[in-house]
Structures are given as C-alpha cells and as structure tokens.
Amino acid sequence: MGKVFVKSFGCQMNLSDAERVVGLLGEDGYGPTPEVAEADLLLVNTCAIRERSEDKLFSLLGEWRQLKREKPDMVIAVMGCVAQAMKDEIRRRNPAVDVVVGTHNFHELPELVAEVRRTRQPITRIGRLRDAIPDDMPTRREGGLHAWVPVIYGCSYFCTYCIVPYTRGPYQSREPDAIVREVEGLVAEGYREVTLLGQTVDRYGRELPEPTSLSALLRRLHAIEGLWRIRFLTSHPLDLDEDLVSTVAELPKVMEYFHVPIQAGCDRVLAEMKRGYTVAQYLEMVAMIRRIVPDATITGDLIVGFPGETDEDFEGTLALLDKVDFDLNNTAAYSPRPWTPAAKREDQVEDVIKAERLQRLNEKVTEGSHRNTRRQVGSVQEVLVEGPSSRNAAILTGRTRGNRVCYFPGGPEWVGRLVQVRITEARSFTLRGELLVPAPSLA
Ligand code: SAH
Ligand code: SF4
Ligand code: F3S
C-alpha cells in the first residue's frame, strides 16, 4: 500500500477537492499519511488568490525537491488553482514536479501518477474550464462531525481583482440529487453538520437544465434525519435574496450565519471592482437580513489597497465597520493577479501604504469581534461539541450557531452532542463558558 501526504492551500473548496482526490487514490491502494517522510506521493493543492499563496507553494516544492533527492521513487503532484493557471511554468520553476493536473480533471490524478511510475516521464494534464466535473466521487474525509460539501463550482462574476474565474471557470452546480445522496451518506457515517460550498453559493442551481435554488436545496437537506446543522458559504450580496433569508429563518437546522463579503466601503472602489452594488445597497441587504433574522451573524471579507484607493476611500472601509455590526471580517492587502484588469492599472497603491492600512483595518476588525463576543457574555449558546481542546483534555471545544469557537470544562461523554453553554468570558475571537446540565434536549 502506498502513502500519500497532502498539503492544501487556499479555500475550503480546495480542502474538499483534496478529500475527493484522496478518496480516489484510496481505490488505487494509497492511504493518507500525516508524515512527509513516510509518503510515496506528495500532493499539493494550490491557491492563486494572492501572490503570497504562490510563493508559499514554490518554497514548499523546494523542500520537497530536496526530499526527492534522498528518495527518488517519490512522486510529486500539483493540483488546484495555480496548476490550472500556470501549467508548464510550475515544472519550469521546479523540475522535480512529476504531475500537474487542473481544477476540472483532478479525478485523473491517480491514473497520471500510475503512468509516471511506469514511464518515469513527467505529465501535465489540464482540462478545459467548461469541462464537467464528475459527481459521486469517493471522498476520504478526516472524520469527525463536520463535513464540507461543494454545491456549486466556479464563478462567472469576474470581479476585476480576482483570479478565480480564470482558475475555476464558469458556474457549474451539482445536481441536487447527488448532493442529497452525499449528505445522507455523511449522516450515516456519523457526520452531524455540513457546510455547503461555493464561491457564490447563493447562486446555486440557477444554471442547471432544471433550475433550482439554494433555498430548495436547504429544504431537502433539512429533511434528512440525523443531520443537525447546515451552513453555507460564500454568499454574494447580489444573490442573497429575501427568499433565501426567509428560508434560513424558517429552518431550525440552518444556522443563522451569513458570510457575505462587501470587500470595500467606497462606491467608486466597489464600481471599479465590478462588485455590482453600492454601500447603500449593501446596507439595505443587511437591514433585510436583520429584519427577517434578528440574531443573524454576519461576516465578510475586505480588501485594502485596491488600485487608486485613496486615504479617504480607505476611511470609508473603516467607517463601514461602524455601520454594519459584522461579527468578523477576513482582511487582505490587494495583490495584483495575472489576467485581471485591476493588475494592469498604473495607479497601484504602494506596498507600505497597503501594509499600514491593513494593520489599521485589522485592529478595527479585532475590536469589532471582541465587542461581539463581549455582548454574548451571560447568554446561553447552543454548541456542537467537537472534542477536547488541543491544550487541555478537560476543556471541551465546539462552535456556536454563529460559528464562534467556544471552550468550556467538560468530560468526553459530551463529545458529538449538542449542548447548552452559558457564556462567562469573551476573548477577541473566542468564547469561554460553562456547560448547563441538564441541557434541554436539542436533537
Ligand atoms: N467569492 C467570494 C470570495 C472568494 S475569494 C466573494 O465574492 O466574496 C476570497 C477572498 O479573497 C475575497 O473575498 C477577497 O476578499 C480576497 N481576494 C480575492 N482576490 C484578491 C486579490 N487579488 N488580492 C487580495 N485579496 C483578494
Ligand atoms: Fe472572485 Fe468576485 Fe467571483 Fe468572488 S464573486 S470568486 S471575488 S470573481
Ligand atoms: Fe485559492 Fe482557488 Fe480557492 S485561488 S481561494 S484555491 S478557488
């Protein structure tokens, strides 16, 4: 039996693709290993969203090249967004790479690895972005209570800063029956929570031959007995409509959690990003969510230093954080990406200014997060208990409905259960609390 070591960079879609590839490799006799030194196959699933993610890839491949010198039979394979976009350049920069496979044909990886072992010749095989991604692939997950489930691949928005449409291609929703089958299978294996994935997950189903919607899918999944929690991400403000928000309000197993990035707090920058909405429209959407789901958790992503962003524009992004009570935001300094229109602009913001803005933004995001955790002190939260915390076996950890990590004292008998926790302490990003026993039955 061979051993495969997998490293995934980037988003949850990459984690999910990696789980599918490891599942397929299992059929070829490969088992996963957490030890690089034990592996016969080293596989990296790459991310191209920022230059830094590419840099990390090439430094990892540098390390692997050294390892291969000592173990020449080892096969090095590269999949994911950088593989799709950079193709032959990967091997030009690191000749130790044996297999390069794209985002739409990663299911061919086991076959390509076998071929390399036979011929000792490197292979690059990149599918077309319009190719259908096969369904019902065997999937090898880490185990546990929570599973990622892709529902819509690709993105057709072409925001001017973003490489994803060039690496993942246009929208491609999975058939609802295949998703329901997969989730039923997960529940049978003991999973209790799923997160439905897509770059704009709230657009799910619209382009299928028989059009459907995320709301309709949520209703079908909600009916699966033994499934306790459903989340979905990432939402796009243009696609998050009242129907979906009302469905979230109506279905108790669907967490009242919306990851719906605004990206910037200035109308001119939003227009130049081609996001398709203004700050006022975003605020209306937030008001709509709060009207229908008063205790909704809203999170997002923000970019600083988009080309042409002035100090005043940036102040708009800071001011936004006073207007929208975000639970949390992921933040990033703009990074010019190949093919994207924004990268060709001449009014790029200097790196030092980007770094300064990012630091100020991060401070404010952290403050906002802490304000939110503090507000929860004294409240009772439903937590799905994942296991003991990594530092102390007597402390359990799990997530609230709003996706906050929460720590509280308790024994192993609570793992895998839904419990009620009274929040006693707020850290910047996490909660501390005490288990309420007996907990009212939750599931
Ligand atoms: N589809 C999602 C986001 C996918 S990419 C959406 O539309 O919101 C995840 C995040 O990476 C984006 O939300 C954005 O904040 C960030 N990002 C994308 N391209 C970037 C770039 N060129 N530079 C810096 N951050 C970027
Ligand atoms: Fe990228 Fe925009 Fe698509 Fe999100 S919506 S993946 S930011 S192009
Ligand atoms: Fe990165 Fe590709 Fe995801 S660029 S963020 S791995 S879709």
PDB file of C-alpha atoms in Angstrom, residues 81-271:
ATOM      1  CA  CYS A  81      -5.731  26.846  -8.972  1.00  0.00           C
ATOM      2  CA  VAL A  82      -2.019  27.503  -9.614  1.00  0.00           C
ATOM      3  CA  ALA A  83      -1.745  24.231 -11.530  1.00  0.00           C
ATOM      4  CA  GLN A  84      -4.692  25.212 -13.717  1.00  0.00           C
ATOM      5  CA  ALA A  85      -3.394  28.707 -14.364  1.00  0.00           C
ATOM      6  CA  MET A  86       0.391  28.260 -14.572  1.00  0.00           C
ATOM      7  CA  LYS A  87       0.571  24.833 -16.214  1.00  0.00           C
ATOM      8  CA  ASP A  88       4.117  24.219 -17.523  1.00  0.00           C
ATOM      9  CA  GLU A  89       5.577  27.113 -15.585  1.00  0.00           C
ATOM     10  CA  ILE A  90       5.379  25.039 -12.420  1.00  0.00           C
ATOM     11  CA  ARG A  91       7.819  22.465 -13.726  1.00  0.00           C
ATOM     12  CA  ARG A  92       9.977  25.176 -15.248  1.00  0.00           C
ATOM     13  CA  ARG A  93      10.376  26.614 -11.758  1.00  0.00           C
ATOM     14  CA  ASN A  94      10.743  23.229 -10.121  1.00  0.00           C
ATOM     15  CA  PRO A  95      11.746  20.305 -12.375  1.00  0.00           C
ATOM     16  CA  ALA A  96      11.178  17.785  -9.553  1.00  0.00           C
ATOM     17  CA  VAL A  97       7.398  18.045 -10.101  1.00  0.00           C
ATOM     18  CA  ASP A  98       6.087  14.888 -11.803  1.00  0.00           C
ATOM     19  CA  VAL A  99       2.363  15.547 -12.282  1.00  0.00           C
ATOM     20  CA  VAL A 100       0.441  18.777 -12.856  1.00  0.00           C
ATOM     21  CA  VAL A 101      -3.338  18.404 -13.006  1.00  0.00           C
ATOM     22  CA  GLY A 102      -6.071  21.051 -13.381  1.00  0.00           C
ATOM     23  CA  THR A 103      -9.148  22.012 -11.382  1.00  0.00           C
ATOM     24  CA  HIS A 104     -11.576  20.276 -13.765  1.00  0.00           C
ATOM     25  CA  ASN A 105      -9.758  16.984 -14.248  1.00  0.00           C
ATOM     26  CA  PHE A 106      -8.232  16.245 -10.853  1.00  0.00           C
ATOM     27  CA  HIS A 107     -10.088  12.937 -10.921  1.00  0.00           C
ATOM     28  CA  GLU A 108      -7.438  11.832 -13.456  1.00  0.00           C
ATOM     29  CA  LEU A 109      -4.691  12.192 -10.871  1.00  0.00           C
ATOM     30  CA  PRO A 110      -4.468   8.511  -9.768  1.00  0.00           C
ATOM     31  CA  GLU A 111      -4.131   7.428 -13.407  1.00  0.00           C
ATOM     32  CA  LEU A 112      -1.451  10.071 -14.074  1.00  0.00           C
ATOM     33  CA  VAL A 113       0.524   9.039 -11.008  1.00  0.00           C
ATOM     34  CA  ALA A 114       0.430   5.421 -12.175  1.00  0.00           C
ATOM     35  CA  GLU A 115       1.625   6.496 -15.620  1.00  0.00           C
ATOM     36  CA  VAL A 116       4.528   8.479 -14.174  1.00  0.00           C
ATOM     37  CA  ARG A 117       5.559   5.476 -12.129  1.00  0.00           C
ATOM     38  CA  ARG A 118       5.567   3.369 -15.296  1.00  0.00           C
ATOM     39  CA  THR A 119       7.223   5.757 -17.715  1.00  0.00           C
ATOM     40  CA  ARG A 120       9.273   7.989 -15.393  1.00  0.00           C
ATOM     41  CA  GLN A 121       8.192  10.892 -17.619  1.00  0.00           C
ATOM     42  CA  PRO A 122       6.545  13.974 -16.114  1.00  0.00           C
ATOM     43  CA  ILE A 123       2.979  14.767 -17.216  1.00  0.00           C
ATOM     44  CA  THR A 124       0.935  17.942 -17.311  1.00  0.00           C
ATOM     45  CA  ARG A 125      -2.756  17.480 -17.964  1.00  0.00           C
ATOM     46  CA  ILE A 126      -5.073  20.436 -17.695  1.00  0.00           C
ATOM     47  CA  GLY A 127      -8.765  20.100 -18.548  1.00  0.00           C
ATOM     48  CA  ARG A 128     -10.867  22.875 -20.035  1.00  0.00           C
ATOM     49  CA  LEU A 129     -12.672  25.188 -17.635  1.00  0.00           C
ATOM     50  CA  ARG A 130     -16.002  24.289 -19.201  1.00  0.00           C
ATOM     51  CA  ASP A 131     -15.486  20.550 -18.725  1.00  0.00           C
ATOM     52  CA  ALA A 132     -17.984  18.927 -16.382  1.00  0.00           C
ATOM     53  CA  ILE A 133     -16.589  17.894 -13.009  1.00  0.00           C
ATOM     54  CA  PRO A 134     -17.724  14.297 -12.410  1.00  0.00           C
ATOM     55  CA  ASP A 135     -20.008  13.600  -9.483  1.00  0.00           C
ATOM     56  CA  ASP A 136     -20.286  10.811  -6.903  1.00  0.00           C
ATOM     57  CA  MET A 137     -16.538  10.578  -6.390  1.00  0.00           C
ATOM     58  CA  PRO A 138     -15.331   8.545  -3.422  1.00  0.00           C
ATOM     59  CA  THR A 139     -14.307  11.004  -0.730  1.00  0.00           C
ATOM     60  CA  ARG A 140     -11.882  10.466   2.120  1.00  0.00           C
ATOM     61  CA  ARG A 141     -12.591  12.917   4.936  1.00  0.00           C
ATOM     62  CA  GLU A 142     -10.727  13.420   8.186  1.00  0.00           C
ATOM     63  CA  GLY A 143     -13.693  12.108  10.152  1.00  0.00           C
ATOM     64  CA  GLY A 144     -15.492  13.950  12.907  1.00  0.00           C
ATOM     65  CA  LEU A 145     -18.792  15.763  12.960  1.00  0.00           C
ATOM     66  CA  HIS A 146     -18.428  18.399  10.272  1.00  0.00           C
ATOM     67  CA  ALA A 147     -18.062  17.945   6.505  1.00  0.00           C
ATOM     68  CA  TRP A 148     -17.528  20.337   3.586  1.00  0.00           C
ATOM     69  CA  VAL A 149     -19.853  19.690   0.663  1.00  0.00           C
ATOM     70  CA  PRO A 150     -19.329  21.545  -2.622  1.00  0.00           C
ATOM     71  CA  VAL A 151     -22.599  22.502  -4.309  1.00  0.00           C
ATOM     72  CA  ILE A 152     -21.547  24.985  -6.993  1.00  0.00           C
ATOM     73  CA  TYR A 153     -18.137  25.156  -8.651  1.00  0.00           C
ATOM     74  CA  GLY A 154     -16.597  28.133 -10.416  1.00  0.00           C
ATOM     75  CA  CYS A 155     -17.571  31.780 -10.675  1.00  0.00           C
ATOM     76  CA  SER A 156     -18.733  33.974 -13.529  1.00  0.00           C
ATOM     77  CA  TYR A 157     -18.635  37.361 -11.794  1.00  0.00           C
ATOM     78  CA  PHE A 158     -15.139  38.425 -12.897  1.00  0.00           C
ATOM     79  CA  CYS A 159     -14.522  40.968 -10.140  1.00  0.00           C
ATOM     80  CA  THR A 160     -11.625  42.983 -11.548  1.00  0.00           C
ATOM     81  CA  TYR A 161      -9.118  41.914  -8.852  1.00  0.00           C
ATOM     82  CA  CYS A 162      -9.934  38.205  -8.759  1.00  0.00           C
ATOM     83  CA  ILE A 163      -8.265  35.242 -10.451  1.00  0.00           C
ATOM     84  CA  VAL A 164     -10.893  32.644  -9.501  1.00  0.00           C
ATOM     85  CA  PRO A 165     -12.946  32.775 -12.748  1.00  0.00           C
ATOM     86  CA  TYR A 166      -9.690  32.060 -14.643  1.00  0.00           C
ATOM     87  CA  THR A 167      -8.733  29.105 -12.472  1.00  0.00           C
ATOM     88  CA  ARG A 168     -12.150  27.604 -11.735  1.00  0.00           C
ATOM     89  CA  GLY A 169     -14.170  28.502 -14.803  1.00  0.00           C
ATOM     90  CA  PRO A 170     -17.857  29.402 -15.100  1.00  0.00           C
ATOM     91  CA  TYR A 171     -20.620  28.275 -12.744  1.00  0.00           C
ATOM     92  CA  GLN A 172     -21.330  24.593 -12.565  1.00  0.00           C
ATOM     93  CA  SER A 173     -23.885  23.466  -9.992  1.00  0.00           C
ATOM     94  CA  ARG A 174     -24.087  19.878  -8.857  1.00  0.00           C
ATOM     95  CA  GLU A 175     -27.369  18.064  -9.333  1.00  0.00           C
ATOM     96  CA  PRO A 176     -29.440  18.317  -6.143  1.00  0.00           C
ATOM     97  CA  ASP A 177     -29.953  14.545  -6.043  1.00  0.00           C
ATOM     98  CA  ALA A 178     -26.190  13.963  -5.937  1.00  0.00           C
ATOM     99  CA  ILE A 179     -25.809  16.436  -3.059  1.00  0.00           C
ATOM    100  CA  VAL A 180     -28.669  14.879  -1.091  1.00  0.00           C
ATOM    101  CA  ARG A 181     -27.142  11.420  -1.644  1.00  0.00           C
ATOM    102  CA  GLU A 182     -23.786  12.624  -0.413  1.00  0.00           C
ATOM    103  CA  VAL A 183     -25.215  14.255   2.718  1.00  0.00           C
ATOM    104  CA  GLU A 184     -27.334  11.188   3.522  1.00  0.00           C
ATOM    105  CA  GLY A 185     -24.158   9.122   3.260  1.00  0.00           C
ATOM    106  CA  LEU A 186     -22.346  11.521   5.576  1.00  0.00           C
ATOM    107  CA  VAL A 187     -25.076  11.322   8.190  1.00  0.00           C
ATOM    108  CA  ALA A 188     -24.973   7.514   8.014  1.00  0.00           C
ATOM    109  CA  GLU A 189     -21.239   7.745   8.776  1.00  0.00           C
ATOM    110  CA  GLY A 190     -21.927   9.907  11.838  1.00  0.00           C
ATOM    111  CA  TYR A 191     -21.459  13.432  10.487  1.00  0.00           C
ATOM    112  CA  ARG A 192     -23.895  15.921  12.017  1.00  0.00           C
ATOM    113  CA  GLU A 193     -23.044  19.212  10.352  1.00  0.00           C
ATOM    114  CA  VAL A 194     -22.390  20.172   6.741  1.00  0.00           C
ATOM    115  CA  THR A 195     -21.178  23.392   5.169  1.00  0.00           C
ATOM    116  CA  LEU A 196     -22.310  23.832   1.579  1.00  0.00           C
ATOM    117  CA  LEU A 197     -19.591  25.421  -0.522  1.00  0.00           C
ATOM    118  CA  GLY A 198     -19.456  27.722  -3.498  1.00  0.00           C
ATOM    119  CA  GLN A 199     -17.709  30.951  -4.497  1.00  0.00           C
ATOM    120  CA  THR A 200     -21.202  32.442  -4.675  1.00  0.00           C
ATOM    121  CA  VAL A 201     -23.139  29.652  -3.036  1.00  0.00           C
ATOM    122  CA  ASP A 202     -26.373  31.650  -3.007  1.00  0.00           C
ATOM    123  CA  ARG A 203     -26.427  31.356  -6.801  1.00  0.00           C
ATOM    124  CA  TYR A 204     -26.682  27.584  -6.558  1.00  0.00           C
ATOM    125  CA  GLY A 205     -28.824  25.788  -9.118  1.00  0.00           C
ATOM    126  CA  ARG A 206     -29.856  28.667 -11.341  1.00  0.00           C
ATOM    127  CA  GLU A 207     -27.916  27.499 -14.399  1.00  0.00           C
ATOM    128  CA  LEU A 208     -28.931  23.822 -14.148  1.00  0.00           C
ATOM    129  CA  PRO A 209     -31.052  22.382 -17.003  1.00  0.00           C
ATOM    130  CA  GLU A 210     -33.833  22.156 -14.426  1.00  0.00           C
ATOM    131  CA  PRO A 211     -33.185  25.368 -12.499  1.00  0.00           C
ATOM    132  CA  THR A 212     -33.390  25.240  -8.739  1.00  0.00           C
ATOM    133  CA  SER A 213     -32.190  27.354  -5.801  1.00  0.00           C
ATOM    134  CA  LEU A 214     -30.205  27.180  -2.600  1.00  0.00           C
ATOM    135  CA  SER A 215     -33.474  27.571  -0.654  1.00  0.00           C
ATOM    136  CA  ALA A 216     -34.919  24.486  -2.335  1.00  0.00           C
ATOM    137  CA  LEU A 217     -31.734  22.539  -1.622  1.00  0.00           C
ATOM    138  CA  LEU A 218     -31.743  23.639   2.031  1.00  0.00           C
ATOM    139  CA  ARG A 219     -35.305  22.372   2.378  1.00  0.00           C
ATOM    140  CA  ARG A 220     -34.364  18.960   1.016  1.00  0.00           C
ATOM    141  CA  LEU A 221     -31.304  18.680   3.240  1.00  0.00           C
ATOM    142  CA  HIS A 222     -33.270  19.882   6.252  1.00  0.00           C
ATOM    143  CA  ALA A 223     -35.494  16.828   5.933  1.00  0.00           C
ATOM    144  CA  ILE A 224     -32.561  14.414   6.415  1.00  0.00           C
ATOM    145  CA  GLU A 225     -32.953  12.768   9.785  1.00  0.00           C
ATOM    146  CA  GLY A 226     -29.802  12.758  11.904  1.00  0.00           C
ATOM    147  CA  LEU A 227     -28.410  15.912  10.283  1.00  0.00           C
ATOM    148  CA  TRP A 228     -28.339  18.661  12.904  1.00  0.00           C
ATOM    149  CA  ARG A 229     -26.686  21.678  11.356  1.00  0.00           C
ATOM    150  CA  ILE A 230     -26.368  23.192   7.896  1.00  0.00           C
ATOM    151  CA  ARG A 231     -24.217  26.179   6.899  1.00  0.00           C
ATOM    152  CA  PHE A 232     -23.386  27.652   3.517  1.00  0.00           C
ATOM    153  CA  LEU A 233     -20.653  29.962   2.211  1.00  0.00           C
ATOM    154  CA  THR A 234     -19.707  32.287   0.496  1.00  0.00           C
ATOM    155  CA  SER A 235     -22.746  34.427  -0.344  1.00  0.00           C
ATOM    156  CA  HIS A 236     -22.649  37.284  -2.871  1.00  0.00           C
ATOM    157  CA  PRO A 237     -24.636  40.411  -1.935  1.00  0.00           C
ATOM    158  CA  LEU A 238     -26.321  40.433  -5.370  1.00  0.00           C
ATOM    159  CA  ASP A 239     -27.608  36.878  -4.934  1.00  0.00           C
ATOM    160  CA  LEU A 240     -28.619  36.866  -1.280  1.00  0.00           C
ATOM    161  CA  ASP A 241     -32.349  37.450  -1.608  1.00  0.00           C
ATOM    162  CA  GLU A 242     -35.310  37.561   0.759  1.00  0.00           C
ATOM    163  CA  ASP A 243     -36.403  34.101  -0.218  1.00  0.00           C
ATOM    164  CA  LEU A 244     -33.094  32.609   0.980  1.00  0.00           C
ATOM    165  CA  VAL A 245     -33.030  34.666   4.184  1.00  0.00           C
ATOM    166  CA  SER A 246     -36.638  33.665   4.963  1.00  0.00           C
ATOM    167  CA  THR A 247     -35.711  30.036   4.393  1.00  0.00           C
ATOM    168  CA  VAL A 248     -32.857  30.379   6.885  1.00  0.00           C
ATOM    169  CA  ALA A 249     -35.303  31.933   9.367  1.00  0.00           C
ATOM    170  CA  GLU A 250     -37.771  29.137   8.867  1.00  0.00           C
ATOM    171  CA  LEU A 251     -35.494  26.080   9.027  1.00  0.00           C
ATOM    172  CA  PRO A 252     -34.063  25.474  12.515  1.00  0.00           C
ATOM    173  CA  LYS A 253     -31.223  23.246  11.295  1.00  0.00           C
ATOM    174  CA  VAL A 254     -29.895  26.024   9.056  1.00  0.00           C
ATOM    175  CA  MET A 255     -27.555  28.255  11.070  1.00  0.00           C
ATOM    176  CA  GLU A 256     -28.421  31.962  11.020  1.00  0.00           C
ATOM    177  CA  TYR A 257     -24.944  32.716   9.746  1.00  0.00           C
ATOM    178  CA  PHE A 258     -24.215  34.738   6.596  1.00  0.00           C
ATOM    179  CA  HIS A 259     -20.730  35.111   5.126  1.00  0.00           C
ATOM    180  CA  VAL A 260     -21.449  37.855   2.633  1.00  0.00           C
ATOM    181  CA  PRO A 261     -18.384  39.965   1.800  1.00  0.00           C
ATOM    182  CA  ILE A 262     -18.656  43.644   0.886  1.00  0.00           C
ATOM    183  CA  GLN A 263     -14.900  43.988   0.018  1.00  0.00           C
ATOM    184  CA  ALA A 264     -14.724  47.820   0.334  1.00  0.00           C
ATOM    185  CA  GLY A 265     -16.619  50.737   1.836  1.00  0.00           C
ATOM    186  CA  CYS A 266     -16.463  53.211  -1.037  1.00  0.00           C
ATOM    187  CA  ASP A 267     -18.836  53.285  -4.014  1.00  0.00           C
ATOM    188  CA  ARG A 268     -16.203  54.254  -6.571  1.00  0.00           C
ATOM    189  CA  VAL A 269     -13.906  51.410  -5.490  1.00  0.00           C
ATOM    190  CA  LEU A 270     -16.827  48.946  -5.478  1.00  0.00           C
ATOM    191  CA  ALA A 271     -17.725  50.004  -9.027  1.00  0.00           C
TER     192      ALA A 271
END
